[in-house]
Structure formats: C-alpha cells, structure tokens
CSV table of C-alpha atoms in Angstrom, one decimal:
chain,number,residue,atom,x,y,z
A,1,UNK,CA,-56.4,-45.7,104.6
A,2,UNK,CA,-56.3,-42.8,102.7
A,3,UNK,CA,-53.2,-40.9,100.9
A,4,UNK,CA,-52.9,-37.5,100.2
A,5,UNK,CA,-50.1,-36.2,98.4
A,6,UNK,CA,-49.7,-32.7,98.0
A,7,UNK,CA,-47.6,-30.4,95.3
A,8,UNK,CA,-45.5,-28.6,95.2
A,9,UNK,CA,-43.9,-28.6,98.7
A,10,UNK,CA,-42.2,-25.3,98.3
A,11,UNK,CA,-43.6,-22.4,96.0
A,12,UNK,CA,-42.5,-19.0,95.5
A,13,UNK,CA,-44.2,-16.4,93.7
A,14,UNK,CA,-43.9,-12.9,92.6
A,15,UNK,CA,-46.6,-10.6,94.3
A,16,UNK,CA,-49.3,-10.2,92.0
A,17,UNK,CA,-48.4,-13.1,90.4
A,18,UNK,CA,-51.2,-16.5,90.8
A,19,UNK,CA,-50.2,-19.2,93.1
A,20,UNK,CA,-51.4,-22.9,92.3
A,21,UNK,CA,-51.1,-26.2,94.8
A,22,UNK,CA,-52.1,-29.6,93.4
A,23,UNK,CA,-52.8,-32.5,95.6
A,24,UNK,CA,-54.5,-36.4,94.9
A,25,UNK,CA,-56.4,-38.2,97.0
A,26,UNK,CA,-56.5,-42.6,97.0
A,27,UNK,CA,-59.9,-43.0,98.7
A,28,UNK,CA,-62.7,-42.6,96.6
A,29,UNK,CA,-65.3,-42.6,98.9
A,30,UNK,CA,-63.7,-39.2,100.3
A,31,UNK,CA,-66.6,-36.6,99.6
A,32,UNK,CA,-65.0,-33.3,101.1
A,33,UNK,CA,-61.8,-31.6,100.9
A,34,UNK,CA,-60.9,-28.6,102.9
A,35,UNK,CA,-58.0,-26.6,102.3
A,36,UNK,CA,-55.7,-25.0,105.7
A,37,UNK,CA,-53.5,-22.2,106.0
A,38,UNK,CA,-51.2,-22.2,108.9
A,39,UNK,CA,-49.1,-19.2,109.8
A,40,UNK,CA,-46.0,-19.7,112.4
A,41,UNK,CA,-46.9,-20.5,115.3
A,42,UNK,CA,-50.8,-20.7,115.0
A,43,UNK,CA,-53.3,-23.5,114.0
A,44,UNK,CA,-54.5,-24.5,110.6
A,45,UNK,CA,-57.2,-21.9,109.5
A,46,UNK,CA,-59.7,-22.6,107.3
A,47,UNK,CA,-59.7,-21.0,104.0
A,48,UNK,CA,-62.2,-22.5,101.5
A,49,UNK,CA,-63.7,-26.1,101.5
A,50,UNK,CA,-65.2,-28.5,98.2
A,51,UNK,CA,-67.7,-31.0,98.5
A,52,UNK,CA,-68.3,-34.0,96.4
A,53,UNK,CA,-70.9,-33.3,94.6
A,54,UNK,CA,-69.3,-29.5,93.5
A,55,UNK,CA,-66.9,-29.5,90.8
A,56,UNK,CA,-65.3,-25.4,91.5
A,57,UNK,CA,-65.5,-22.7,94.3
A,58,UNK,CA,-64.4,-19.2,94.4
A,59,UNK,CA,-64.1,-16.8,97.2
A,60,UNK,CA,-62.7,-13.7,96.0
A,61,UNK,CA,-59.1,-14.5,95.5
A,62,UNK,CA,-59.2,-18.0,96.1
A,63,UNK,CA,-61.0,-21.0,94.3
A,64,UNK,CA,-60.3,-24.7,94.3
A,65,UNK,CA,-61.4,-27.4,91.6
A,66,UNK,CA,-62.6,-30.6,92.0
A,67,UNK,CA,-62.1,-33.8,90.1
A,68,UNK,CA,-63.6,-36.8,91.1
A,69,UNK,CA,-63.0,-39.2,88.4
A,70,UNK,CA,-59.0,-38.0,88.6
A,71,UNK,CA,-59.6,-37.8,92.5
A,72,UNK,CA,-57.2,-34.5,92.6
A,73,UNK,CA,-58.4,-31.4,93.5
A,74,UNK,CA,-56.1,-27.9,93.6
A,75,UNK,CA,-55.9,-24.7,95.2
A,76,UNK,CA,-55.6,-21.7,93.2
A,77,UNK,CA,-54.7,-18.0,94.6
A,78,UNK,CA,-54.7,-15.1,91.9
A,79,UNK,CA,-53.4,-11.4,92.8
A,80,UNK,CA,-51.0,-13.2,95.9
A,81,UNK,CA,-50.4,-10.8,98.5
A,82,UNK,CA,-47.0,-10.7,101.2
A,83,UNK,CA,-50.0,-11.7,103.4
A,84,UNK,CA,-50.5,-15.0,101.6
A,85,UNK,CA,-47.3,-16.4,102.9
A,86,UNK,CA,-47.9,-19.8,104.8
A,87,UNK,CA,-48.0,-23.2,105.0
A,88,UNK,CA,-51.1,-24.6,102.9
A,89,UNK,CA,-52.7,-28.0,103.4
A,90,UNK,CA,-55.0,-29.8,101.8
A,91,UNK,CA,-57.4,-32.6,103.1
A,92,UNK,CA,-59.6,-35.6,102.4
A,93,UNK,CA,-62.4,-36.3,104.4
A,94,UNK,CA,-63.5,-40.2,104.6
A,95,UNK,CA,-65.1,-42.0,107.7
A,96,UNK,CA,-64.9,-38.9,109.7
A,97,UNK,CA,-61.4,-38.6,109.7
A,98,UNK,CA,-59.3,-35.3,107.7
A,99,UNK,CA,-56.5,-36.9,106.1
A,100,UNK,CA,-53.4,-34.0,105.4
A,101,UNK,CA,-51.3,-33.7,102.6
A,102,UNK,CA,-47.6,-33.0,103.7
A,103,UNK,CA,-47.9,-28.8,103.1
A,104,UNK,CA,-46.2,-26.5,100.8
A,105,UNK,CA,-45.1,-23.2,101.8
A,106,UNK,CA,-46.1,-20.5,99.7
A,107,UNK,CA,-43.6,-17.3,100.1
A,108,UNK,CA,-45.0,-14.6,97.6
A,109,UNK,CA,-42.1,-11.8,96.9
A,110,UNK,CA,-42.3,-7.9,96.9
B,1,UNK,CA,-68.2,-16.7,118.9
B,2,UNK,CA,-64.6,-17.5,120.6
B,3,UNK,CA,-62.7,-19.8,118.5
B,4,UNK,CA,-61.2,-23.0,119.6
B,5,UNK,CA,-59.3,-22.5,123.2
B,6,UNK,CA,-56.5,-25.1,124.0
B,7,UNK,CA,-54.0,-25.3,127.1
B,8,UNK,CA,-51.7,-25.2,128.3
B,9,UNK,CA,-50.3,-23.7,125.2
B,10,UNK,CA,-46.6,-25.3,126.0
B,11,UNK,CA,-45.2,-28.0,127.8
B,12,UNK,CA,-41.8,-29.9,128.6
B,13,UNK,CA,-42.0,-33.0,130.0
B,14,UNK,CA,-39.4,-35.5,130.6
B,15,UNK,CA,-39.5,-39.7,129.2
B,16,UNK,CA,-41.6,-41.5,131.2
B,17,UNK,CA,-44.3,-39.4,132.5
B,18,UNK,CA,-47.6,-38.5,131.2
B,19,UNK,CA,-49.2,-35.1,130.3
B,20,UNK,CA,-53.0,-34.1,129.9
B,21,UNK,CA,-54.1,-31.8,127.7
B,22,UNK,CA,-57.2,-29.9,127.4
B,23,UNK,CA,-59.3,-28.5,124.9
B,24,UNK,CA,-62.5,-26.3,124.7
B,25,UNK,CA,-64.3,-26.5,121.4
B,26,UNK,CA,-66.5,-23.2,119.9
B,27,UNK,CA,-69.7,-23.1,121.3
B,28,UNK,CA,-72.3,-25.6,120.3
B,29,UNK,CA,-70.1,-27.5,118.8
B,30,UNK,CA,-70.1,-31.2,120.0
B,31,UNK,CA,-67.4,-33.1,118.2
B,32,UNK,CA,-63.8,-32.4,118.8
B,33,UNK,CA,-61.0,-33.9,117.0
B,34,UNK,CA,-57.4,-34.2,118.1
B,35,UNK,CA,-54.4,-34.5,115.3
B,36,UNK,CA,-50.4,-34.4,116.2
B,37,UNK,CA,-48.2,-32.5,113.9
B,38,UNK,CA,-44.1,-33.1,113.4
B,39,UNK,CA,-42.3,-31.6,110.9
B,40,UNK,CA,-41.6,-35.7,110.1
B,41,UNK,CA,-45.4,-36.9,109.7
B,42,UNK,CA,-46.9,-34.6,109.5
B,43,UNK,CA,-50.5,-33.7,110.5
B,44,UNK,CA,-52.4,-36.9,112.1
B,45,UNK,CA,-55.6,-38.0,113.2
B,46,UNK,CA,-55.5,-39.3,116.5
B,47,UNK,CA,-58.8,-39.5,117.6
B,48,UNK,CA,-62.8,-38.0,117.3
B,49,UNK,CA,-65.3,-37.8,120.0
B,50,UNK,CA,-68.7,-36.6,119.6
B,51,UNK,CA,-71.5,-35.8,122.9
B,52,UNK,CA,-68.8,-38.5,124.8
B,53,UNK,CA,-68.4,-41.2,122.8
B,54,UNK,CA,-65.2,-41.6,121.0
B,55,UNK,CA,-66.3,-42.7,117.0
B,56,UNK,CA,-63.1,-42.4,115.1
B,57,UNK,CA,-59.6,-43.7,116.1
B,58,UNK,CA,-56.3,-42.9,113.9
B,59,UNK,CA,-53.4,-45.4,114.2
B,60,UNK,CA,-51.3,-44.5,117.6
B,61,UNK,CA,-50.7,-46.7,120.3
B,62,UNK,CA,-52.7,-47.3,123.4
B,63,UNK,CA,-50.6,-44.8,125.2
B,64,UNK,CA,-52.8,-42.1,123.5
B,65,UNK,CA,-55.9,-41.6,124.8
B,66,UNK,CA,-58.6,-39.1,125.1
B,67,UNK,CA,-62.1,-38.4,126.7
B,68,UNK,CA,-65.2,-35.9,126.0
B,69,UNK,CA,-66.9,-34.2,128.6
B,70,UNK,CA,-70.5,-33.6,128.8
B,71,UNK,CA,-69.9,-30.0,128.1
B,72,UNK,CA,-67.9,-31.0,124.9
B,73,UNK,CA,-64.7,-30.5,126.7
B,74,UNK,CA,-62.1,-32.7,125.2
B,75,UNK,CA,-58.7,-34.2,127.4
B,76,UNK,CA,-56.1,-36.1,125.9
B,77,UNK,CA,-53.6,-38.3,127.8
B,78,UNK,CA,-50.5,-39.6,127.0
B,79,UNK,CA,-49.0,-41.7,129.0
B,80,UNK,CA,-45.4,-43.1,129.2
B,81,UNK,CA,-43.7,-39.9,127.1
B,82,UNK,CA,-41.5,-41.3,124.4
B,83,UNK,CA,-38.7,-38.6,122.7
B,84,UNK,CA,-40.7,-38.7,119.3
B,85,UNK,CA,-44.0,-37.8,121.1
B,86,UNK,CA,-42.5,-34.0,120.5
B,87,UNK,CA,-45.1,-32.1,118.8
B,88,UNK,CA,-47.7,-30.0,118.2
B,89,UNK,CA,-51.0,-31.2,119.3
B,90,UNK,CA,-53.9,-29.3,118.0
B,91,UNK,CA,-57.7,-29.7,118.7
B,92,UNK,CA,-60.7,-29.1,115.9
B,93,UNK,CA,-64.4,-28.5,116.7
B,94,UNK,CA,-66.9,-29.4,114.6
B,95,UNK,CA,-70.8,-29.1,114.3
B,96,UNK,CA,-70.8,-32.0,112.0
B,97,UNK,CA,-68.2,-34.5,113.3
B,98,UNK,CA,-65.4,-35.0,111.3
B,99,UNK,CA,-67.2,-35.2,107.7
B,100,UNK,CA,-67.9,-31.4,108.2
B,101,UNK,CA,-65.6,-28.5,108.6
B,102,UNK,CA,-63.7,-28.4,111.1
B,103,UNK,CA,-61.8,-25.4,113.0
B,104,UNK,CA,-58.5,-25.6,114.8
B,105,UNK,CA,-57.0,-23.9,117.9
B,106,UNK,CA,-53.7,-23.1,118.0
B,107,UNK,CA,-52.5,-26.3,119.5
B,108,UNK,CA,-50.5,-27.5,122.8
B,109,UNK,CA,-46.6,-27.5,122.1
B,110,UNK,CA,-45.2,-30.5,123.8
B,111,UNK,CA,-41.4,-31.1,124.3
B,112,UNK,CA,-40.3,-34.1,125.4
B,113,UNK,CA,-37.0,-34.4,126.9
C-alpha cells in the first residue's frame, strides 16, 4: 500500500518567519495530495490541495509543490502567524483511499 | 452549508462490548469515509461508502464495520471493544469519493476501558 512519510515532525518558527513541511509518497499512481491542519480537539481541516497534473499552488500565504518524478511534494507557509500553530498532515490519494503522513506540529513564536 | 456533523462526540465503553457511531456528511455529498487516529498510528483508513455500497476497505479486522444509508448517513460498528480500539474516529464527506477532497468533522472520541 502506500507510505507517506512526513518531515519534520516538530517545527518551530519565529512569527514572521516561513514555515516548510516535506513529505514522500511510495505509490506512483497517487494523483492528489491534500494537505490538513488540525487544531486540538477538532478534525483535520482542509487547507490547500495539488493534483497530478499541477506542479505549484498558492493561496495567499500558503503554496505547496509538487514533484512527480521525486514523488515528494511540501507545504510552504510564509509570514507564519500565532494562528498557524497545529498539527499539519499531508496525504496521498490512490484507489480512493487518503493515505496520512505521521504530522508535524508547527508552533510559530511571538 | 453545515459542515460534517458526527455523534456522539465522546464515549467510554468498557472491553467487550460494541459501540455505533454515526455520521452525517455535508449536504449532497454521497461518499463518506471513516479513518481512526491514535497518537501511535496515526490517521487510518478504515473504510469508504458511496450511495450504500461500501468501495474501499483499509486493513482492520472484521470487528469494524460500517453501513451507508440512503440519505448518505454513515454508521460504524465495532464490535468486541479491545483496549487499543481508544481513539479518535473521524468521518469525511466527499462529492467525489475518496479521490476528491474530502472534509472532516470533528470526530467521535472513544475510550475504552
């Protein structure tokens, strides 16, 4: 099956400062990779989303690359806010099933 | 549109019985997922329905189970509580199935005692 593995698993950044979460994928036939944010006690929310056939997306402060031939794909968060602390996931999408990577929490510092 | 509704939000439940849990996906949306998070494995996939029909299956045992109503109303059962079955269960609708974005509620925290 497929194996996500996501990095780093802690990060801590300085407000202001960009914040940047790497993960890998084993399944190439995976074709879309969501990215999570999940605050204490609440689900996994949605934040941004890549398909295959995209290599970049942006949405104001956040944007996440895509390489297929590598099969990693990464999250990057510029201008972090205290609001941007959480636990981030990323995801890879194959035969209808999301596939998690194990998190990292992202504390940004005032 | 509400957002994914799950209940009962917590539950403890001792080893040995079995425990039913409900979710109500966003409007129009027909497939509902179903994942189990510890702070061990993770987030899983335990299973997919779509208009009923269960299509996708993650690797749990046979004491998991689930159905989808014709209203896209997803239960889950699991029977025969072990100790690790402690989690957080959390639902995802989709308009898609699994392939397409999917949205979570806020999950079903189950203790097992």
């Amino acid at each position: 099956g497929e194996n996500v593995e996501q990095h780093p698993s802690t990060l801590s950044v300085q407000e202001g400062d960009s914040a940047v979460i790497k993960c890998t994928y084993s399944d190439s036939a995976s074709n879309y990779f969501p990215w999570y944010k999940q605050e204490l006690g609440k689900g996994p929310q949605l934040i941004i989303d890549i398909r295959s056939n995209v290599g970049e997306k942006k949405d104001q402060r956040i944007a996440v690359t895509l390489n297929k031939t590598a099969k990693h794909f990464s999250l990057h968060i510029t201008e972090t806010q205290p609001e941007d602390s959480a636990v981030y996931f990323c995801a890879a999408s194959t035969d209808y099933k999301l596939s998690f990577g194990a998190g990292t929490t992202v504390t940004v510092r005032a | 549109k509400a957002g994914v509704t799950q209940t009962p939000r917590y539950l403890i439940k001792t080893r040995g019985q079995q425990v039913t849990l409900s979710c109500s996906p966003i409007s129009g949306h027909r497939s509902v997922s179903w994942y189990q998070q510890t702070p061990g494995q993770g987030l899983q996939f335990l299973f997919e329905y779509f208009s009923e029909t269960q299509r996708n299956k993650g690797n749990f045992p046979g004491r998991f189970s689930g159905r989808q109503f014709s209203n896209s109303r997803s239960e889950m059962n699991v029977s025969t509580l072990e100790l690790g079955d402690s989690a957080l269960y959390l639902c995802a609708s989709s308009p898609e199935g699994t392939g397409g974005t999917q949205y979570f509620g806020p999950g079903t925290r189950l203790l097992v005692l």
